[in-house]
mmCIF file of C-alpha atoms and ligand atoms in Angstrom:
data_model
loop_
_atom_site.group_PDB
_atom_site.id
_atom_site.type_symbol
_atom_site.label_atom_id
_atom_site.label_comp_id
_atom_site.label_asym_id
_atom_site.label_seq_id
_atom_site.Cartn_x
_atom_site.Cartn_y
_atom_site.Cartn_z
ATOM 1 C CA MET B 1 -12.878 -28.133 9.074
ATOM 2 C CA ILE B 2 -15.473 -28.351 6.018
ATOM 3 C CA ASN B 3 -17.408 -25.385 6.895
ATOM 4 C CA ASN B 4 -14.528 -23.310 6.826
ATOM 5 C CA TYR B 5 -13.648 -24.673 3.110
ATOM 6 C CA SER B 6 -17.875 -23.511 1.973
ATOM 7 C CA LEU B 7 -17.137 -20.366 3.729
ATOM 8 C CA VAL B 8 -13.719 -19.623 1.076
ATOM 9 C CA ASP B 9 -16.254 -20.337 -1.069
ATOM 10 C CA ARG B 10 -18.986 -18.016 -0.362
ATOM 11 C CA LEU B 11 -16.785 -15.383 -0.434
ATOM 12 C CA MET B 12 -16.369 -16.521 -3.538
ATOM 13 C CA THR B 13 -19.795 -15.752 -4.573
ATOM 14 C CA ASP B 14 -21.516 -13.442 -2.471
ATOM 15 C CA GLY B 15 -17.064 -11.365 -2.382
ATOM 16 C CA THR B 16 -18.428 -11.151 1.596
ATOM 17 C CA LEU B 17 -19.283 -13.031 4.599
ATOM 18 C CA SER B 18 -20.653 -12.224 7.776
ATOM 19 C CA ARG B 19 -19.021 -10.259 10.908
ATOM 20 C CA PRO B 20 -19.460 -14.287 12.955
ATOM 21 C CA GLU B 21 -18.155 -15.333 10.059
ATOM 22 C CA PHE B 22 -14.949 -13.765 8.135
ATOM 23 C CA PHE B 23 -13.985 -14.362 12.416
ATOM 24 C CA THR B 24 -13.899 -18.769 12.235
ATOM 25 C CA LEU B 25 -11.912 -18.133 8.645
ATOM 26 C CA ILE B 26 -9.200 -16.369 9.899
ATOM 27 C CA GLU B 27 -9.675 -17.995 13.606
ATOM 28 C CA GLY B 28 -10.212 -21.040 12.389
ATOM 29 C CA ARG B 29 -7.136 -21.102 8.846
ATOM 30 C CA THR B 30 -5.470 -23.770 8.854
ATOM 31 C CA PRO B 31 -1.833 -24.420 5.631
ATOM 32 C CA GLU B 32 -4.490 -27.093 3.871
ATOM 33 C CA LEU B 33 -7.849 -24.578 4.503
ATOM 34 C CA ALA B 34 -4.563 -21.471 2.794
ATOM 35 C CA GLU B 35 -3.563 -22.969 0.190
ATOM 36 C CA TYR B 36 -7.789 -23.221 -0.836
ATOM 37 C CA LEU B 37 -8.239 -20.089 -0.537
ATOM 38 C CA PHE B 38 -5.307 -19.897 -1.862
ATOM 39 C CA ASP B 39 -5.630 -21.915 -4.981
ATOM 40 C CA LYS B 40 -9.466 -19.702 -5.228
ATOM 41 C CA ALA B 41 -7.741 -16.176 -5.349
ATOM 42 C CA ARG B 42 -5.092 -17.089 -8.362
ATOM 43 C CA GLN B 43 -8.464 -18.127 -9.729
ATOM 44 C CA VAL B 44 -10.288 -15.067 -9.756
ATOM 45 C CA ARG B 45 -7.178 -13.218 -9.812
ATOM 46 C CA HIS B 46 -5.855 -15.034 -13.493
ATOM 47 C CA ALA B 47 -9.501 -14.017 -14.482
ATOM 48 C CA VAL B 48 -8.904 -10.676 -14.072
ATOM 49 C CA TYR B 49 -6.114 -9.023 -14.568
ATOM 50 C CA GLY B 50 -4.488 -12.470 -16.383
ATOM 51 C CA LYS B 51 -0.936 -13.059 -15.631
ATOM 52 C CA ASP B 52 0.692 -9.731 -15.169
ATOM 53 C CA ILE B 53 2.713 -7.689 -12.169
ATOM 54 C CA PHE B 54 1.858 -4.265 -12.240
ATOM 55 C CA LEU B 55 4.994 -2.037 -10.667
ATOM 56 C CA ARG B 56 4.970 1.322 -8.874
ATOM 57 C CA GLY B 57 7.784 3.153 -8.509
ATOM 58 C CA LEU B 58 8.146 4.220 -5.746
ATOM 59 C CA ILE B 59 10.045 7.673 -5.454
ATOM 60 C CA GLU B 60 10.145 7.902 -1.171
ATOM 61 C CA PHE B 61 10.741 12.080 -0.960
ATOM 62 C CA THR B 62 11.195 12.925 2.375
ATOM 63 C CA ASN B 63 11.156 11.836 5.960
ATOM 64 C CA PHE B 64 10.323 14.109 7.462
ATOM 65 C CA CYS B 65 7.920 13.544 9.029
ATOM 66 C CA ARG B 66 4.608 15.702 11.686
ATOM 67 C CA ASN B 67 3.596 13.003 13.038
ATOM 68 C CA ASP B 68 4.073 10.447 15.720
ATOM 69 C CA CYS B 69 2.381 7.743 15.361
ATOM 70 C CA LEU B 70 3.869 5.411 17.843
ATOM 71 C CA TYR B 71 4.886 2.299 15.532
ATOM 72 C CA CYS B 72 6.611 4.286 13.044
ATOM 73 C CA GLY B 73 10.813 5.274 12.672
ATOM 74 C CA ILE B 74 10.382 7.977 10.722
ATOM 75 C CA ARG B 75 8.361 9.810 13.804
ATOM 76 C CA LYS B 76 8.555 13.129 15.000
ATOM 77 C CA SER B 77 10.027 12.014 17.950
ATOM 78 C CA ASN B 78 12.831 9.370 15.997
ATOM 79 C CA LEU B 79 16.221 12.510 16.958
ATOM 80 C CA SER B 80 18.699 8.995 15.227
ATOM 81 C CA ALA B 81 17.186 9.391 11.906
ATOM 82 C CA GLU B 82 18.878 11.751 9.519
ATOM 83 C CA ARG B 83 15.983 13.524 7.413
ATOM 84 C CA TYR B 84 16.195 14.309 4.260
ATOM 85 C CA ARG B 85 14.007 16.207 1.362
ATOM 86 C CA LEU B 86 14.482 15.768 -2.631
ATOM 87 C CA SER B 87 14.438 18.579 -4.876
ATOM 88 C CA GLN B 88 12.079 18.842 -7.818
ATOM 89 C CA GLU B 89 14.762 17.615 -10.200
ATOM 90 C CA GLU B 90 15.671 15.470 -7.955
ATOM 91 C CA ILE B 91 12.247 13.612 -8.384
ATOM 92 C CA LEU B 92 12.532 13.927 -12.221
ATOM 93 C CA ALA B 93 16.062 12.365 -12.123
ATOM 94 C CA CYS B 94 14.272 9.183 -10.533
ATOM 95 C CA CYS B 95 11.575 9.449 -12.797
ATOM 96 C CA ARG B 96 13.243 9.489 -15.815
ATOM 97 C CA GLN B 97 14.938 6.007 -14.692
ATOM 98 C CA GLY B 98 12.064 5.299 -13.394
ATOM 99 C CA HIS B 99 10.787 5.339 -16.726
ATOM 100 C CA GLU B 100 13.382 4.060 -18.702
ATOM 101 C CA LEU B 101 13.435 0.582 -16.480
ATOM 102 C CA GLY B 102 9.618 -0.132 -18.162
ATOM 103 C CA PHE B 103 7.146 1.957 -14.748
ATOM 104 C CA ARG B 104 4.484 3.623 -16.563
ATOM 105 C CA THR B 105 3.399 4.458 -12.160
ATOM 106 C CA PHE B 106 5.456 7.103 -9.774
ATOM 107 C CA VAL B 107 3.971 7.182 -6.460
ATOM 108 C CA LEU B 108 6.049 9.629 -4.218
ATOM 109 C CA GLN B 109 5.503 9.158 -0.643
ATOM 110 C CA GLY B 110 6.725 10.660 2.472
ATOM 111 C CA GLY B 111 6.373 11.966 5.574
ATOM 112 C CA GLU B 112 3.879 14.879 6.347
ATOM 113 C CA ASP B 113 5.959 16.590 6.205
ATOM 114 C CA PRO B 114 5.447 20.409 5.574
ATOM 115 C CA HIS B 115 7.982 21.718 3.257
ATOM 116 C CA TYR B 116 5.826 20.057 0.701
ATOM 117 C CA THR B 117 3.254 22.629 0.260
ATOM 118 C CA ASP B 118 0.682 22.796 -1.683
ATOM 119 C CA ASP B 119 2.172 25.195 -4.352
ATOM 120 C CA ARG B 120 5.146 22.377 -4.981
ATOM 121 C CA MET B 121 3.463 19.614 -3.839
ATOM 122 C CA VAL B 122 1.136 20.841 -7.386
ATOM 123 C CA GLY B 123 4.368 22.255 -8.687
ATOM 124 C CA ILE B 124 6.075 19.410 -8.611
ATOM 125 C CA VAL B 125 3.304 17.199 -10.032
ATOM 126 C CA ARG B 126 2.408 19.421 -13.071
ATOM 127 C CA ALA B 127 5.983 18.506 -14.148
ATOM 128 C CA ILE B 128 6.208 15.142 -13.784
ATOM 129 C CA ARG B 129 2.480 14.730 -15.799
ATOM 130 C CA ALA B 130 4.426 17.274 -18.433
ATOM 131 C CA ALA B 131 6.981 14.544 -19.113
ATOM 132 C CA TYR B 132 6.159 11.664 -18.722
ATOM 133 C CA PRO B 133 1.708 11.984 -20.407
ATOM 134 C CA ASP B 134 2.320 8.358 -20.103
ATOM 135 C CA CYS B 135 2.233 7.980 -16.826
ATOM 136 C CA ALA B 136 0.080 7.258 -13.455
ATOM 137 C CA ILE B 137 1.246 9.381 -10.589
ATOM 138 C CA THR B 138 -0.275 8.347 -6.781
ATOM 139 C CA LEU B 139 0.770 10.533 -4.413
ATOM 140 C CA SER B 140 1.367 9.451 -0.544
ATOM 141 C CA LEU B 141 1.130 12.751 1.780
ATOM 142 C CA GLY B 142 -0.594 11.081 4.446
ATOM 143 C CA GLU B 143 -3.191 13.767 5.512
ATOM 144 C CA ARG B 144 -4.357 17.187 3.935
ATOM 145 C CA ASP B 145 -6.728 18.733 3.597
ATOM 146 C CA ARG B 146 -9.970 18.556 1.299
ATOM 147 C CA GLU B 147 -8.763 21.718 -1.064
ATOM 148 C CA SER B 148 -4.930 20.604 -1.555
ATOM 149 C CA TYR B 149 -5.982 16.956 -2.409
ATOM 150 C CA ARG B 150 -8.142 18.463 -4.835
ATOM 151 C CA ARG B 151 -6.013 21.177 -6.503
ATOM 152 C CA LEU B 152 -3.867 18.442 -6.643
ATOM 153 C CA PHE B 153 -5.924 16.042 -8.700
ATOM 154 C CA ARG B 154 -6.442 19.348 -11.169
ATOM 155 C CA ALA B 155 -2.297 19.038 -11.041
ATOM 156 C CA GLY B 156 -2.212 15.730 -12.333
ATOM 157 C CA ALA B 157 -2.546 12.847 -9.962
ATOM 158 C CA GLU B 158 -4.722 10.889 -10.400
ATOM 159 C CA ARG B 159 -4.307 7.997 -7.436
ATOM 160 C CA TYR B 160 -3.968 8.026 -3.750
ATOM 161 C CA LEU B 161 -2.884 5.625 -1.574
ATOM 162 C CA LEU B 162 -3.763 7.141 2.419
ATOM 163 C CA ARG B 163 -3.406 3.611 4.679
ATOM 164 C CA HIS B 164 -6.524 4.515 7.931
ATOM 165 C CA GLU B 165 -4.371 1.678 9.051
ATOM 166 C CA THR B 166 -7.398 0.387 11.734
ATOM 167 C CA ARG B 167 -10.798 0.863 11.130
ATOM 168 C CA ASN B 168 -11.233 0.045 15.236
ATOM 169 C CA GLU B 169 -11.318 3.231 17.274
ATOM 170 C CA GLY B 170 -9.459 1.737 20.085
ATOM 171 C CA HIS B 171 -6.897 0.078 18.237
ATOM 172 C CA TYR B 172 -6.922 3.676 16.789
ATOM 173 C CA ALA B 173 -5.808 5.200 19.316
ATOM 174 C CA TYR B 174 -3.282 2.498 20.751
ATOM 175 C CA LEU B 175 -1.428 3.194 17.712
ATOM 176 C CA HIS B 176 -1.196 7.234 17.394
ATOM 177 C CA PRO B 177 -0.561 9.990 19.551
ATOM 178 C CA ALA B 178 -3.668 12.346 21.368
ATOM 179 C CA GLY B 179 -4.694 14.458 18.810
ATOM 180 C CA MET B 180 -4.594 12.284 15.328
ATOM 181 C CA SER B 181 -8.315 10.495 15.746
ATOM 182 C CA LEU B 182 -10.093 7.615 12.851
ATOM 183 C CA ARG B 183 -12.328 10.027 12.294
ATOM 184 C CA ASP B 184 -10.385 12.288 10.479
ATOM 185 C CA ARG B 185 -8.758 9.945 8.475
ATOM 186 C CA LEU B 186 -11.495 8.463 7.366
ATOM 187 C CA GLY B 187 -12.597 11.197 6.151
ATOM 188 C CA CYS B 188 -9.486 11.865 4.127
ATOM 189 C CA LEU B 189 -9.857 8.865 2.839
ATOM 190 C CA GLU B 190 -14.160 10.066 1.312
ATOM 191 C CA ASP B 191 -12.311 13.209 0.730
ATOM 192 C CA LEU B 192 -9.881 11.171 -1.274
ATOM 193 C CA ARG B 193 -12.236 8.966 -3.771
ATOM 194 C CA SER B 194 -14.874 11.886 -4.072
ATOM 195 C CA ILE B 195 -12.675 13.713 -5.397
ATOM 196 C CA GLY B 196 -12.031 10.980 -8.712
ATOM 197 C CA TYR B 197 -8.650 9.316 -6.596
ATOM 198 C CA GLN B 198 -8.432 6.140 -6.874
ATOM 199 C CA VAL B 199 -7.986 5.123 -3.505
ATOM 200 C CA GLY B 200 -6.084 2.684 -1.601
ATOM 201 C CA CYS B 201 -6.259 2.624 2.394
ATOM 202 C CA GLY B 202 -5.181 -0.311 4.102
ATOM 203 C CA PHE B 203 -3.275 -1.635 7.534
ATOM 204 C CA MET B 204 -1.106 -3.132 9.645
ATOM 205 C CA VAL B 205 -0.530 -7.309 10.262
ATOM 206 C CA GLY B 206 0.021 -7.718 13.299
ATOM 207 C CA SER B 207 0.523 -4.105 14.644
ATOM 208 C CA PRO B 208 0.831 -4.305 18.845
ATOM 209 C CA GLY B 209 -2.757 -3.967 20.213
ATOM 210 C CA GLN B 210 -4.126 -6.128 17.018
ATOM 211 C CA THR B 211 -7.301 -8.745 17.220
ATOM 212 C CA THR B 212 -9.398 -10.679 15.448
ATOM 213 C CA ASP B 213 -12.202 -8.852 15.846
ATOM 214 C CA CYS B 214 -9.752 -5.125 14.293
ATOM 215 C CA LEU B 215 -9.182 -8.241 11.489
ATOM 216 C CA VAL B 216 -12.610 -8.247 11.023
ATOM 217 C CA ASP B 217 -13.511 -4.169 11.664
ATOM 218 C CA ASP B 218 -10.873 -3.748 8.488
ATOM 219 C CA LEU B 219 -12.569 -6.303 6.407
ATOM 220 C CA LEU B 220 -15.666 -5.785 6.954
ATOM 221 C CA PHE B 221 -15.302 -1.380 5.870
ATOM 222 C CA ILE B 222 -12.755 -2.025 3.141
ATOM 223 C CA LYS B 223 -16.048 -4.008 1.947
ATOM 224 C CA GLU B 224 -17.931 -1.144 2.663
ATOM 225 C CA PHE B 225 -15.165 1.537 1.201
ATOM 226 C CA ARG B 226 -14.596 -0.159 -2.283
ATOM 227 C CA PRO B 227 -11.304 0.680 -2.554
ATOM 228 C CA HIS B 228 -8.942 0.901 -5.631
ATOM 229 C CA MET B 229 -5.781 -0.524 -3.630
ATOM 230 C CA VAL B 230 -5.842 -1.896 -0.247
ATOM 231 C CA GLY B 231 -1.831 -2.416 1.077
ATOM 232 C CA ILE B 232 -1.153 -3.905 3.967
ATOM 233 C CA GLY B 233 1.828 -5.080 5.507
ATOM 234 C CA PRO B 234 3.799 -7.237 8.743
ATOM 235 C CA PHE B 235 4.385 -4.320 11.492
ATOM 236 C CA ILE B 236 7.862 -5.005 11.647
ATOM 237 C CA PRO B 237 9.206 -2.962 15.399
ATOM 238 C CA HIS B 238 11.653 -0.219 14.893
ATOM 239 C CA LYS B 239 14.592 0.305 17.091
ATOM 240 C CA ASP B 240 13.633 3.420 18.229
ATOM 241 C CA THR B 241 10.689 4.531 18.219
ATOM 242 C CA PRO B 242 7.919 2.833 21.829
ATOM 243 C CA PHE B 243 7.094 -0.831 20.402
ATOM 244 C CA ALA B 244 10.439 -1.488 19.400
ATOM 245 C CA GLY B 245 10.262 -4.485 21.524
ATOM 246 C CA ARG B 246 6.699 -6.071 20.326
ATOM 247 C CA GLU B 247 6.826 -8.757 18.404
ATOM 248 C CA ALA B 248 6.188 -8.165 14.783
ATOM 249 C CA GLY B 249 3.085 -9.705 12.646
ATOM 250 C CA SER B 250 3.136 -12.643 10.750
ATOM 251 C CA LEU B 251 3.518 -13.860 7.022
ATOM 252 C CA GLU B 252 1.273 -16.291 7.453
ATOM 253 C CA LEU B 253 -1.851 -14.571 8.500
ATOM 254 C CA THR B 254 0.116 -12.229 5.392
ATOM 255 C CA VAL B 255 -0.406 -14.382 2.742
ATOM 256 C CA PHE B 256 -4.535 -15.252 4.518
ATOM 257 C CA LEU B 257 -4.946 -11.750 4.907
ATOM 258 C CA LEU B 258 -4.005 -11.264 1.118
ATOM 259 C CA GLY B 259 -6.485 -14.427 0.012
ATOM 260 C CA ILE B 260 -9.380 -12.591 2.051
ATOM 261 C CA LEU B 261 -8.641 -8.977 0.273
ATOM 262 C CA ARG B 262 -8.608 -10.731 -3.692
ATOM 263 C CA LEU B 263 -11.829 -12.623 -2.681
ATOM 264 C CA LEU B 264 -13.574 -9.458 -1.232
ATOM 265 C CA ASP B 265 -12.691 -7.707 -5.012
ATOM 266 C CA PRO B 266 -11.950 -9.558 -7.610
ATOM 267 C CA LYS B 267 -10.312 -6.007 -8.979
ATOM 268 C CA LEU B 268 -8.037 -5.509 -6.481
ATOM 269 C CA LEU B 269 -4.512 -3.546 -7.057
ATOM 270 C CA LEU B 270 -3.339 -5.588 -3.852
ATOM 271 C CA PRO B 271 0.679 -5.064 -3.338
ATOM 272 C CA ALA B 272 3.300 -7.734 -2.255
ATOM 273 C CA THR B 273 4.225 -4.716 0.109
ATOM 274 C CA THR B 274 8.111 -3.962 0.768
ATOM 275 C CA ALA B 275 7.899 -5.682 3.905
ATOM 276 C CA LEU B 276 6.246 -8.528 3.037
ATOM 277 C CA GLY B 277 9.648 -9.281 1.252
ATOM 278 C CA THR B 278 11.084 -8.373 4.655
ATOM 279 C CA ILE B 279 9.734 -10.571 7.209
ATOM 280 C CA SER B 280 10.286 -13.448 4.655
ATOM 281 C CA PRO B 281 13.345 -13.757 1.612
ATOM 282 C CA THR B 282 10.679 -15.345 -0.479
ATOM 283 C CA GLY B 283 7.480 -13.271 1.452
ATOM 284 C CA ARG B 284 6.582 -11.416 -1.690
ATOM 285 C CA GLU B 285 6.546 -14.615 -4.297
ATOM 286 C CA MET B 286 4.425 -15.574 -1.252
ATOM 287 C CA GLY B 287 2.048 -13.310 -1.377
ATOM 288 C CA VAL B 288 1.898 -12.793 -5.253
ATOM 289 C CA MET B 289 0.824 -16.146 -5.140
ATOM 290 C CA ALA B 290 -1.774 -16.033 -2.189
ATOM 291 C CA GLY B 291 -4.102 -12.717 -4.121
ATOM 292 C CA ALA B 292 -0.992 -10.335 -5.439
ATOM 293 C CA ASN B 293 -1.631 -8.308 -8.639
ATOM 294 C CA VAL B 294 1.335 -5.794 -7.811
ATOM 295 C CA ILE B 295 5.429 -4.879 -7.059
ATOM 296 C CA MET B 296 6.864 -1.206 -5.513
ATOM 297 C CA PRO B 297 9.654 -1.174 -6.262
ATOM 298 C CA ASN B 298 12.211 1.787 -5.101
ATOM 299 C CA LEU B 299 13.079 3.574 -7.347
ATOM 300 C CA SER B 300 14.829 6.920 -4.558
ATOM 301 C CA PRO B 301 18.697 7.503 -5.215
ATOM 302 C CA VAL B 302 20.074 5.031 -3.317
ATOM 303 C CA GLY B 303 22.121 8.114 -1.292
ATOM 304 C CA VAL B 304 19.009 8.673 0.890
ATOM 305 C CA ARG B 305 17.465 4.516 1.331
ATOM 306 C CA ASN B 306 18.347 4.105 4.020
ATOM 307 C CA LYS B 307 17.115 7.129 5.649
ATOM 308 C CA TYR B 308 13.291 5.578 5.451
ATOM 309 C CA LEU B 309 13.528 2.932 7.987
ATOM 310 C CA LEU B 310 10.168 2.478 8.713
ATOM 311 C CA TYR B 311 10.865 -0.467 10.477
ATOM 312 C CA ASP B 312 13.960 -2.076 11.175
ATOM 313 C CA ASN B 313 16.125 -4.597 8.523
ATOM 314 C CA LYS B 314 14.178 -2.911 5.313
ATOM 315 C CA ILE B 315 15.680 -4.870 2.324
ATOM 316 C CA CYS B 316 17.191 -3.194 -1.268
ATOM 317 C CA THR B 317 18.910 -0.225 0.624
ATOM 318 C CA GLY B 318 22.084 -0.805 -0.761
ATOM 319 C CA ASP B 319 20.445 -1.877 -4.024
ATOM 320 C CA GLU B 320 19.797 0.317 -7.296
ATOM 321 C CA ALA B 321 17.037 0.849 -9.138
ATOM 322 C CA ALA B 322 18.368 -1.427 -11.847
ATOM 323 C CA GLU B 323 18.024 -3.705 -9.836
ATOM 324 C CA CYS B 324 15.512 -3.802 -8.357
ATOM 325 C CA ARG B 325 13.650 -3.224 -11.142
ATOM 326 C CA PHE B 326 15.209 -6.768 -13.176
ATOM 327 C CA CYS B 327 15.238 -8.689 -9.544
ATOM 328 C CA ILE B 328 11.804 -8.229 -9.120
ATOM 329 C CA GLN B 329 10.940 -9.382 -13.101
ATOM 330 C CA ARG B 330 13.152 -12.961 -12.626
ATOM 331 C CA ARG B 331 11.771 -13.154 -9.145
ATOM 332 C CA MET B 332 8.070 -13.223 -10.819
ATOM 333 C CA LEU B 333 9.358 -15.180 -14.468
ATOM 334 C CA SER B 334 10.709 -18.269 -10.998
ATOM 335 C CA ILE B 335 6.442 -18.416 -10.200
ATOM 336 C CA GLY B 336 5.360 -17.784 -13.588
ATOM 337 C CA TYR B 337 4.527 -14.357 -13.286
ATOM 338 C CA ASP B 338 5.602 -11.343 -15.953
ATOM 339 C CA ILE B 339 5.783 -7.766 -15.183
ATOM 340 C CA ALA B 340 2.945 -5.032 -17.328
ATOM 341 C CA VAL B 341 4.804 -2.695 -18.788
ATOM 342 C CA THR B 342 1.570 -0.787 -18.189
ATOM 343 C CA ARG B 343 -0.145 2.237 -15.807
ATOM 344 C CA GLY B 344 -1.405 -0.474 -14.375
ATOM 345 C CA ASP B 345 -4.865 0.859 -13.531
ATOM 346 C CA TYR B 346 -8.194 -0.401 -12.016
ATOM 347 C CA ALA B 347 -9.971 -3.086 -14.435
ATOM 348 C CA GLY B 348 -13.345 -1.671 -13.650
ATOM 349 C CA LEU B 349 -13.011 1.981 -14.082
ATOM 350 C CA SER B 350 -14.985 4.642 -16.393
ATOM 351 C CA GLY B 351 -14.410 5.028 -20.238
ATOM 352 C CA GLU B 352 -13.666 8.272 -17.775
ATOM 353 C CA GLU B 353 -12.848 7.370 -14.870
ATOM 354 C CA ARG B 354 -9.489 7.007 -17.370
ATOM 355 C CA ARG B 355 -7.461 10.142 -17.577
ATOM 356 C CA ALA B 356 -7.270 10.580 -21.262
ATOM 357 C CA VAL B 357 -3.381 10.351 -22.342
HETATM 358 N N1 LIG P 1 5.877 -2.505 11.058
HETATM 359 C C1 LIG P 1 5.344 -2.170 8.963
HETATM 360 N N2 LIG P 1 4.422 -0.686 8.596
HETATM 361 C C2 LIG P 1 5.246 -0.335 8.943
HETATM 362 N N3 LIG P 1 4.611 1.426 8.165
HETATM 363 C C3 LIG P 1 4.180 2.085 8.787
HETATM 364 N N4 LIG P 1 5.506 1.901 10.453
HETATM 365 C C4 LIG P 1 5.005 0.519 10.600
HETATM 366 C C5 LIG P 1 6.461 -0.900 11.255
HETATM 367 N N5 LIG P 1 6.888 -0.372 11.996
HETATM 368 C C6 LIG P 1 3.382 1.193 7.384
HETATM 369 C C7 LIG P 1 2.637 2.046 7.736
HETATM 370 C C8 LIG P 1 2.514 2.806 6.727
HETATM 371 C C9 LIG P 1 3.338 2.555 6.105
HETATM 372 C C10 LIG P 1 3.030 4.119 4.884
HETATM 373 O O1 LIG P 1 4.401 1.759 6.296
HETATM 374 O O2 LIG P 1 0.960 1.020 7.613
HETATM 375 O O3 LIG P 1 0.711 3.586 6.138
HETATM 376 FE FE1 LIG P 2 15.543 -4.720 -4.665
HETATM 377 FE FE2 LIG P 2 14.934 -7.677 -5.008
HETATM 378 S S1 LIG P 2 13.980 -6.099 -5.212
HETATM 379 S S2 LIG P 2 17.296 -6.140 -4.413
#
């Protein structure tokens, strides 16, 4: 046991561990060790970001998807999903409301929907950039080619979220249909970073077929790739997918990994995800207490919210943007944190990496 506490100490000082050490840390975790880890994670988090929680306004603008990921509720084979797309005007209306509510980052997230060609997306990004010069624009549109990423960056998008889902080849193949490959996914992440985006990767915790070795692969990959943000949340089954009957990931392991990630890179932008809030009513608060510093409330119009269902029982599908905004603020104040009305950039960005606003 002593041994595992010293692993936490070394993770804190060195920012990494060896493969067998990460394995031992994860497998040997206890509630007491977790508290010790979270205490260290909060210390480094406070040193870098204080008690500020950064908000990202999530706009789920299309649930059409050409992909068929086995875990995902909006996979193309799910014929029960009621599909929708938001127009540029509808997206801008979400931003307007979000800006009034104090959001300074908008995340446009959607399935891989061919309707949103480069020209259309560039038009949308330009319009948001022009109307909200003080805001960061984050895209989460899945895999596109390098030229597409480049055009969107030049149009004004500066961050991109693309979870790698798992850094284990066999596991990736188990979660995805033939035709999708880990190599393509990692290639996209490399493209995004070399173009100049602040990049977020991430994975689900407890996805079918995931072993502790897979998690260690993820941690070592994150250490090497050095993303600006890492999104992790528990896997939650969706009733109309091949993984319908599978077990959900655990709250306890997810928050433990959040603590590890905070020590891996103290500057990391680390969201307490909606999936975490879905498996437990206080999941997001626990995530923040374990080292997370970002929350991504939903800004999508209420009329479409219950259609962007990646997994069952998603929270906030009936709530207005303003309700979520103030709900989050209450929740954060209740644990001694507060919402910052800022873009919430990665703390390690150099001057020229920050776009002039
Ligand atoms: N449970 C939890 N997270 C999921 N995602 C997709 N489907 C599920 C699910 N069933 C995650 C994936 C994706 C992100 C947008 O949502 O990691 O990258
Ligand atoms: Fe949506 Fe609490 S965050 S109601």
